[in-house]
């Protein structure tokens, strides 16, 4: 690496003097080439006229007679009243490995958890009863 840097610095700072150097000038000579050599004219000479998208067409067959199974999502909601309960709640959530949403307003902090695993939610409710945090589990229905 050191050899490369040394060689580079020597080539940049060479003692050669350019005597015959001229200032750069802009030449505005426009050359008219044959129109056949322009790349745009290739498209105008094509047999097919019009614009064609540069992608392949894809056809998808969907069987609408197939029975669609519906998964049930459960919602756990709980109210947290003080900072100690919030601390205990966060520690329990870390232990259970659930993703959660905390919403803070004037009335307190609301916990919302959406999950398909009702057994995990029931275990969390039992653990939260030790900290006097009441939680409810109910099936969640999306509102459109």
mmCIF file of N, CA and C in Angstrom, residues 12-101:
data_model
loop_
_atom_site.group_PDB
_atom_site.id
_atom_site.type_symbol
_atom_site.label_atom_id
_atom_site.label_comp_id
_atom_site.label_asym_id
_atom_site.label_seq_id
_atom_site.Cartn_x
_atom_site.Cartn_y
_atom_site.Cartn_z
ATOM 1 N N UNK A 12 2.068 12.394 -9.558
ATOM 2 C CA UNK A 12 1.319 13.657 -9.521
ATOM 3 C C UNK A 12 2.274 14.841 -9.507
ATOM 4 N N UNK A 13 3.328 14.761 -8.745
ATOM 5 C CA UNK A 13 4.270 15.871 -8.573
ATOM 6 C C UNK A 13 5.490 15.724 -9.478
ATOM 7 N N UNK A 14 5.296 15.248 -10.678
ATOM 8 C CA UNK A 14 6.431 15.054 -11.590
ATOM 9 C C UNK A 14 6.986 16.413 -12.024
ATOM 10 N N UNK A 15 8.290 16.488 -12.277
ATOM 11 C CA UNK A 15 8.922 17.778 -12.606
ATOM 12 C C UNK A 15 8.746 18.165 -14.074
ATOM 13 N N UNK A 16 7.957 17.447 -14.849
ATOM 14 C CA UNK A 16 7.781 17.786 -16.266
ATOM 15 C C UNK A 16 7.079 19.125 -16.399
ATOM 16 N N UNK A 17 7.533 19.935 -17.345
ATOM 17 C CA UNK A 17 6.936 21.243 -17.610
ATOM 18 C C UNK A 17 6.258 21.163 -18.971
ATOM 19 N N UNK A 18 5.029 21.581 -19.023
ATOM 20 C CA UNK A 18 4.276 21.566 -20.270
ATOM 21 C C UNK A 18 4.392 22.941 -20.914
ATOM 22 N N UNK A 19 5.237 23.039 -21.929
ATOM 23 C CA UNK A 19 5.486 24.322 -22.591
ATOM 24 C C UNK A 19 4.438 24.586 -23.656
ATOM 25 N N UNK A 20 4.064 23.572 -24.392
ATOM 26 C CA UNK A 20 3.155 23.762 -25.521
ATOM 27 C C UNK A 20 1.686 23.654 -25.122
ATOM 28 N N UNK A 21 1.359 23.888 -23.911
ATOM 29 C CA UNK A 21 -0.036 23.751 -23.503
ATOM 30 C C UNK A 21 -0.833 24.967 -23.955
ATOM 31 N N UNK A 22 -2.010 24.701 -24.449
ATOM 32 C CA UNK A 22 -2.903 25.759 -24.915
ATOM 33 C C UNK A 22 -4.125 25.785 -24.010
ATOM 34 N N UNK A 23 -4.747 26.936 -23.874
ATOM 35 C CA UNK A 23 -5.976 26.970 -23.075
ATOM 36 C C UNK A 23 -7.089 26.196 -23.793
ATOM 37 N N UNK A 24 -7.972 25.628 -23.029
ATOM 38 C CA UNK A 24 -9.075 24.860 -23.597
ATOM 39 C C UNK A 24 -10.083 25.790 -24.251
ATOM 40 N N UNK A 25 -10.564 25.398 -25.407
ATOM 41 C CA UNK A 25 -11.589 26.176 -26.101
ATOM 42 C C UNK A 25 -12.738 25.247 -26.452
ATOM 43 N N UNK A 26 -13.899 25.829 -26.536
ATOM 44 C CA UNK A 26 -15.101 25.069 -26.880
ATOM 45 C C UNK A 26 -15.334 25.165 -28.370
ATOM 46 N N UNK A 27 -15.309 24.041 -29.020
ATOM 47 C CA UNK A 27 -15.573 24.024 -30.453
ATOM 48 C C UNK A 27 -17.033 23.670 -30.661
ATOM 49 N N UNK A 28 -17.703 24.481 -31.425
ATOM 50 C CA UNK A 28 -19.134 24.263 -31.619
ATOM 51 C C UNK A 28 -19.443 23.734 -33.014
ATOM 52 N N UNK A 29 -18.579 22.946 -33.549
ATOM 53 C CA UNK A 29 -18.840 22.348 -34.855
ATOM 54 C C UNK A 29 -19.788 21.171 -34.677
ATOM 55 N N UNK A 30 -20.939 21.261 -35.252
ATOM 56 C CA UNK A 30 -21.922 20.188 -35.173
ATOM 57 C C UNK A 30 -21.766 19.326 -36.410
ATOM 58 N N UNK A 31 -21.566 18.069 -36.172
ATOM 59 C CA UNK A 31 -21.399 17.170 -37.303
ATOM 60 C C UNK A 31 -22.735 16.526 -37.625
ATOM 61 N N UNK A 32 -23.079 16.535 -38.863
ATOM 62 C CA UNK A 32 -24.305 15.902 -39.322
ATOM 63 C C UNK A 32 -23.957 14.505 -39.794
ATOM 64 N N UNK A 33 -24.361 13.524 -39.006
ATOM 65 C CA UNK A 33 -24.122 12.145 -39.390
ATOM 66 C C UNK A 33 -25.319 11.616 -40.163
ATOM 67 N N UNK A 34 -25.154 10.439 -40.655
ATOM 68 C CA UNK A 34 -26.269 9.833 -41.358
ATOM 69 C C UNK A 34 -27.365 9.516 -40.346
ATOM 70 N N UNK A 35 -28.603 9.720 -40.744
ATOM 71 C CA UNK A 35 -29.712 9.483 -39.832
ATOM 72 C C UNK A 35 -29.916 7.999 -39.553
ATOM 73 N N UNK A 36 -29.321 7.148 -40.350
ATOM 74 C CA UNK A 36 -29.467 5.709 -40.146
ATOM 75 C C UNK A 36 -28.663 5.238 -38.940
ATOM 76 N N UNK A 37 -27.667 5.984 -38.533
ATOM 77 C CA UNK A 37 -26.813 5.556 -37.448
ATOM 78 C C UNK A 37 -27.347 5.973 -36.081
ATOM 79 N N UNK A 38 -28.359 6.805 -36.038
ATOM 80 C CA UNK A 38 -28.912 7.214 -34.755
ATOM 81 C C UNK A 38 -29.697 6.056 -34.151
ATOM 82 N N UNK A 39 -29.572 5.850 -32.862
ATOM 83 C CA UNK A 39 -30.218 4.717 -32.203
ATOM 84 C C UNK A 39 -31.723 4.884 -32.118
ATOM 85 N N UNK A 40 -32.224 6.128 -32.150
ATOM 86 C CA UNK A 40 -33.671 6.339 -32.088
ATOM 87 C C UNK A 40 -34.360 5.913 -33.379
ATOM 88 N N UNK A 41 -33.652 6.057 -34.483
ATOM 89 C CA UNK A 41 -34.262 5.693 -35.762
ATOM 90 C C UNK A 41 -34.482 4.190 -35.887
ATOM 91 N N UNK A 42 -33.767 3.420 -35.106
ATOM 92 C CA UNK A 42 -33.976 1.971 -35.105
ATOM 93 C C UNK A 42 -35.409 1.641 -34.695
ATOM 94 N N UNK A 43 -35.947 2.387 -33.729
ATOM 95 C CA UNK A 43 -37.304 2.125 -33.268
ATOM 96 C C UNK A 43 -38.352 2.572 -34.286
ATOM 97 N N UNK A 44 -38.074 3.618 -35.033
ATOM 98 C CA UNK A 44 -39.055 4.083 -36.017
ATOM 99 C C UNK A 44 -39.111 3.173 -37.236
ATOM 100 N N UNK A 45 -38.092 2.402 -37.462
ATOM 101 C CA UNK A 45 -38.076 1.494 -38.605
ATOM 102 C C UNK A 45 -38.610 0.105 -38.265
ATOM 103 N N UNK A 46 -39.095 -0.079 -37.052
ATOM 104 C CA UNK A 46 -39.595 -1.390 -36.650
ATOM 105 C C UNK A 46 -40.899 -1.697 -37.384
ATOM 106 N N UNK A 47 -41.178 -2.990 -37.537
ATOM 107 C CA UNK A 47 -42.393 -3.404 -38.241
ATOM 108 C C UNK A 47 -43.642 -3.134 -37.415
ATOM 109 N N UNK A 48 -43.534 -3.320 -36.089
ATOM 110 C CA UNK A 48 -44.693 -3.093 -35.225
ATOM 111 C C UNK A 48 -44.708 -1.630 -34.793
ATOM 112 N N UNK A 49 -45.816 -0.977 -34.969
ATOM 113 C CA UNK A 49 -45.951 0.426 -34.595
ATOM 114 C C UNK A 49 -46.648 0.518 -33.242
ATOM 115 N N UNK A 50 -46.420 1.598 -32.528
ATOM 116 C CA UNK A 50 -47.051 1.813 -31.235
ATOM 117 C C UNK A 50 -46.074 1.553 -30.104
ATOM 118 N N UNK A 51 -46.544 1.744 -28.896
ATOM 119 C CA UNK A 51 -45.693 1.567 -27.727
ATOM 120 C C UNK A 51 -45.988 0.226 -27.084
ATOM 121 N N UNK A 52 -44.950 -0.489 -26.712
ATOM 122 C CA UNK A 52 -45.098 -1.774 -26.052
ATOM 123 C C UNK A 52 -44.333 -1.722 -24.741
ATOM 124 N N UNK A 53 -44.977 -2.144 -23.681
ATOM 125 C CA UNK A 53 -44.350 -2.120 -22.368
ATOM 126 C C UNK A 53 -43.233 -3.157 -22.297
ATOM 127 N N UNK A 54 -42.134 -2.831 -21.658
ATOM 128 C CA UNK A 54 -40.984 -3.743 -21.616
ATOM 129 C C UNK A 54 -41.095 -4.805 -20.512
ATOM 130 N N UNK A 55 -42.286 -5.386 -20.335
ATOM 131 C CA UNK A 55 -42.467 -6.445 -19.340
ATOM 132 C C UNK A 55 -43.239 -7.590 -19.964
ATOM 133 N N UNK A 56 -43.152 -8.725 -19.339
ATOM 134 C CA UNK A 56 -43.922 -9.878 -19.789
ATOM 135 C C UNK A 56 -45.301 -9.844 -19.163
ATOM 136 N N UNK A 57 -46.266 -10.381 -19.866
ATOM 137 C CA UNK A 57 -47.612 -10.484 -19.319
ATOM 138 C C UNK A 57 -47.692 -11.724 -18.450
ATOM 139 N N UNK A 58 -48.376 -11.592 -17.332
ATOM 140 C CA UNK A 58 -48.512 -12.698 -16.397
ATOM 141 C C UNK A 58 -49.998 -12.940 -16.173
ATOM 142 N N UNK A 59 -50.408 -14.185 -16.268
ATOM 143 C CA UNK A 59 -51.793 -14.561 -16.017
ATOM 144 C C UNK A 59 -51.832 -15.423 -14.771
ATOM 145 N N UNK A 60 -52.766 -15.105 -13.878
ATOM 146 C CA UNK A 60 -52.898 -15.830 -12.627
ATOM 147 C C UNK A 60 -54.299 -16.424 -12.575
ATOM 148 N N UNK A 61 -54.374 -17.712 -12.296
ATOM 149 C CA UNK A 61 -55.656 -18.387 -12.173
ATOM 150 C C UNK A 61 -55.958 -18.523 -10.683
ATOM 151 N N UNK A 62 -57.114 -18.020 -10.263
ATOM 152 C CA UNK A 62 -57.509 -18.064 -8.863
ATOM 153 C C UNK A 62 -58.730 -18.963 -8.749
ATOM 154 N N UNK A 63 -58.641 -19.957 -7.878
ATOM 155 C CA UNK A 63 -59.765 -20.856 -7.652
ATOM 156 C C UNK A 63 -60.633 -20.255 -6.547
ATOM 157 N N UNK A 64 -61.763 -19.687 -6.930
ATOM 158 C CA UNK A 64 -62.639 -19.028 -5.954
ATOM 159 C C UNK A 64 -63.554 -20.011 -5.239
ATOM 160 N N UNK A 65 -63.569 -21.255 -5.659
ATOM 161 C CA UNK A 65 -64.406 -22.257 -4.997
ATOM 162 C C UNK A 65 -63.724 -22.859 -3.770
ATOM 163 N N UNK A 66 -62.446 -22.540 -3.576
ATOM 164 C CA UNK A 66 -61.713 -23.081 -2.442
ATOM 165 C C UNK A 66 -62.221 -22.446 -1.152
ATOM 166 N N UNK A 67 -62.375 -23.278 -0.120
ATOM 167 C CA UNK A 67 -62.884 -22.794 1.155
ATOM 168 C C UNK A 67 -61.800 -21.980 1.861
ATOM 169 N N UNK A 68 -62.144 -20.798 2.282
ATOM 170 C CA UNK A 68 -61.202 -19.913 2.964
ATOM 171 C C UNK A 68 -61.379 -20.102 4.467
ATOM 172 N N UNK A 69 -60.312 -20.481 5.145
ATOM 173 C CA UNK A 69 -60.380 -20.649 6.596
ATOM 174 C C UNK A 69 -60.085 -19.312 7.261
ATOM 175 N N UNK A 70 -60.823 -19.033 8.276
ATOM 176 C CA UNK A 70 -60.677 -17.765 8.962
ATOM 177 C C UNK A 70 -59.956 -17.989 10.289
ATOM 178 N N UNK A 71 -58.930 -17.205 10.534
ATOM 179 C CA UNK A 71 -58.223 -17.301 11.807
ATOM 180 C C UNK A 71 -58.818 -16.285 12.770
ATOM 181 N N UNK A 72 -58.906 -16.687 14.020
ATOM 182 C CA UNK A 72 -59.470 -15.809 15.041
ATOM 183 C C UNK A 72 -58.325 -15.094 15.740
ATOM 184 N N UNK A 73 -58.439 -13.789 15.811
ATOM 185 C CA UNK A 73 -57.442 -12.971 16.502
ATOM 186 C C UNK A 73 -58.063 -12.481 17.795
ATOM 187 N N UNK A 74 -57.300 -12.593 18.872
ATOM 188 C CA UNK A 74 -57.785 -12.176 20.179
ATOM 189 C C UNK A 74 -57.115 -10.873 20.591
ATOM 190 N N UNK A 75 -57.877 -10.094 21.353
ATOM 191 C CA UNK A 75 -57.387 -8.795 21.817
ATOM 192 C C UNK A 75 -57.341 -8.823 23.338
ATOM 193 N N UNK A 76 -56.183 -8.514 23.891
ATOM 194 C CA UNK A 76 -56.044 -8.381 25.335
ATOM 195 C C UNK A 76 -55.931 -6.901 25.646
ATOM 196 N N UNK A 77 -56.777 -6.417 26.551
ATOM 197 C CA UNK A 77 -56.709 -5.006 26.934
ATOM 198 C C UNK A 77 -56.602 -4.921 28.452
ATOM 199 N N UNK A 78 -55.815 -3.980 28.920
ATOM 200 C CA UNK A 78 -55.603 -3.789 30.354
ATOM 201 C C UNK A 78 -55.338 -2.319 30.621
ATOM 202 N N UNK A 79 -55.743 -1.876 31.819
ATOM 203 C CA UNK A 79 -55.495 -0.506 32.265
ATOM 204 C C UNK A 79 -54.371 -0.525 33.290
ATOM 205 N N UNK A 80 -53.414 0.357 33.139
ATOM 206 C CA UNK A 80 -52.299 0.490 34.080
ATOM 207 C C UNK A 80 -52.479 1.819 34.800
ATOM 208 N N UNK A 81 -52.419 1.749 36.149
ATOM 209 C CA UNK A 81 -52.732 2.949 36.930
ATOM 210 C C UNK A 81 -51.507 3.712 37.416
ATOM 211 N N UNK A 82 -50.416 3.025 37.734
ATOM 212 C CA UNK A 82 -49.254 3.727 38.283
ATOM 213 C C UNK A 82 -47.958 3.218 37.648
ATOM 214 N N UNK A 83 -46.850 3.916 37.867
ATOM 215 C CA UNK A 83 -45.570 3.532 37.238
ATOM 216 C C UNK A 83 -45.073 2.146 37.654
ATOM 217 N N UNK A 84 -45.363 1.716 38.903
ATOM 218 C CA UNK A 84 -44.920 0.392 39.335
ATOM 219 C C UNK A 84 -45.628 -0.703 38.519
ATOM 220 N N UNK A 85 -46.921 -0.539 38.322
ATOM 221 C CA UNK A 85 -47.659 -1.504 37.509
ATOM 222 C C UNK A 85 -47.135 -1.522 36.073
ATOM 223 N N UNK A 86 -46.769 -0.356 35.554
ATOM 224 C CA UNK A 86 -46.224 -0.275 34.196
ATOM 225 C C UNK A 86 -44.894 -1.023 34.106
ATOM 226 N N UNK A 87 -44.049 -0.857 35.117
ATOM 227 C CA UNK A 87 -42.775 -1.569 35.141
ATOM 228 C C UNK A 87 -42.999 -3.086 35.175
ATOM 229 N N UNK A 88 -43.888 -3.526 36.063
ATOM 230 C CA UNK A 88 -44.172 -4.962 36.177
ATOM 231 C C UNK A 88 -44.768 -5.506 34.878
ATOM 232 N N UNK A 89 -45.634 -4.719 34.264
ATOM 233 C CA UNK A 89 -46.265 -5.126 33.011
ATOM 234 C C UNK A 89 -45.219 -5.313 31.911
ATOM 235 N N UNK A 90 -44.298 -4.372 31.786
ATOM 236 C CA UNK A 90 -43.256 -4.473 30.755
ATOM 237 C C UNK A 90 -42.358 -5.682 30.991
ATOM 238 N N UNK A 91 -42.045 -5.987 32.249
ATOM 239 C CA UNK A 91 -41.214 -7.150 32.545
ATOM 240 C C UNK A 91 -41.933 -8.450 32.192
ATOM 241 N N UNK A 92 -43.220 -8.518 32.481
ATOM 242 C CA UNK A 92 -43.998 -9.715 32.120
ATOM 243 C C UNK A 92 -44.099 -9.866 30.604
ATOM 244 N N UNK A 93 -44.264 -8.763 29.901
ATOM 245 C CA UNK A 93 -44.355 -8.824 28.440
ATOM 246 C C UNK A 93 -43.042 -9.287 27.823
ATOM 247 N N UNK A 94 -41.913 -8.864 28.414
ATOM 248 C CA UNK A 94 -40.617 -9.345 27.930
ATOM 249 C C UNK A 94 -40.506 -10.854 28.131
ATOM 250 N N UNK A 95 -40.975 -11.323 29.289
ATOM 251 C CA UNK A 95 -40.896 -12.745 29.599
ATOM 252 C C UNK A 95 -41.765 -13.596 28.691
ATOM 253 N N UNK A 96 -42.923 -13.076 28.299
ATOM 254 C CA UNK A 96 -43.841 -13.833 27.443
ATOM 255 C C UNK A 96 -43.529 -13.663 25.956
ATOM 256 N N UNK A 97 -42.734 -12.675 25.608
ATOM 257 C CA UNK A 97 -42.327 -12.479 24.207
ATOM 258 C C UNK A 97 -43.465 -12.045 23.307
ATOM 259 N N UNK A 98 -44.328 -11.186 23.802
ATOM 260 C CA UNK A 98 -45.464 -10.702 23.006
ATOM 261 C C UNK A 98 -45.214 -9.275 22.539
ATOM 262 N N UNK A 99 -45.672 -8.972 21.335
ATOM 263 C CA UNK A 99 -45.618 -7.600 20.845
ATOM 264 C C UNK A 99 -46.844 -6.876 21.390
ATOM 265 N N UNK A 100 -46.656 -5.644 21.813
ATOM 266 C CA UNK A 100 -47.741 -4.929 22.472
ATOM 267 C C UNK A 100 -47.766 -3.474 22.030
ATOM 268 N N UNK A 101 -48.866 -2.814 22.399
ATOM 269 C CA UNK A 101 -49.056 -1.398 22.096
ATOM 270 C C UNK A 101 -49.531 -0.716 23.367
#
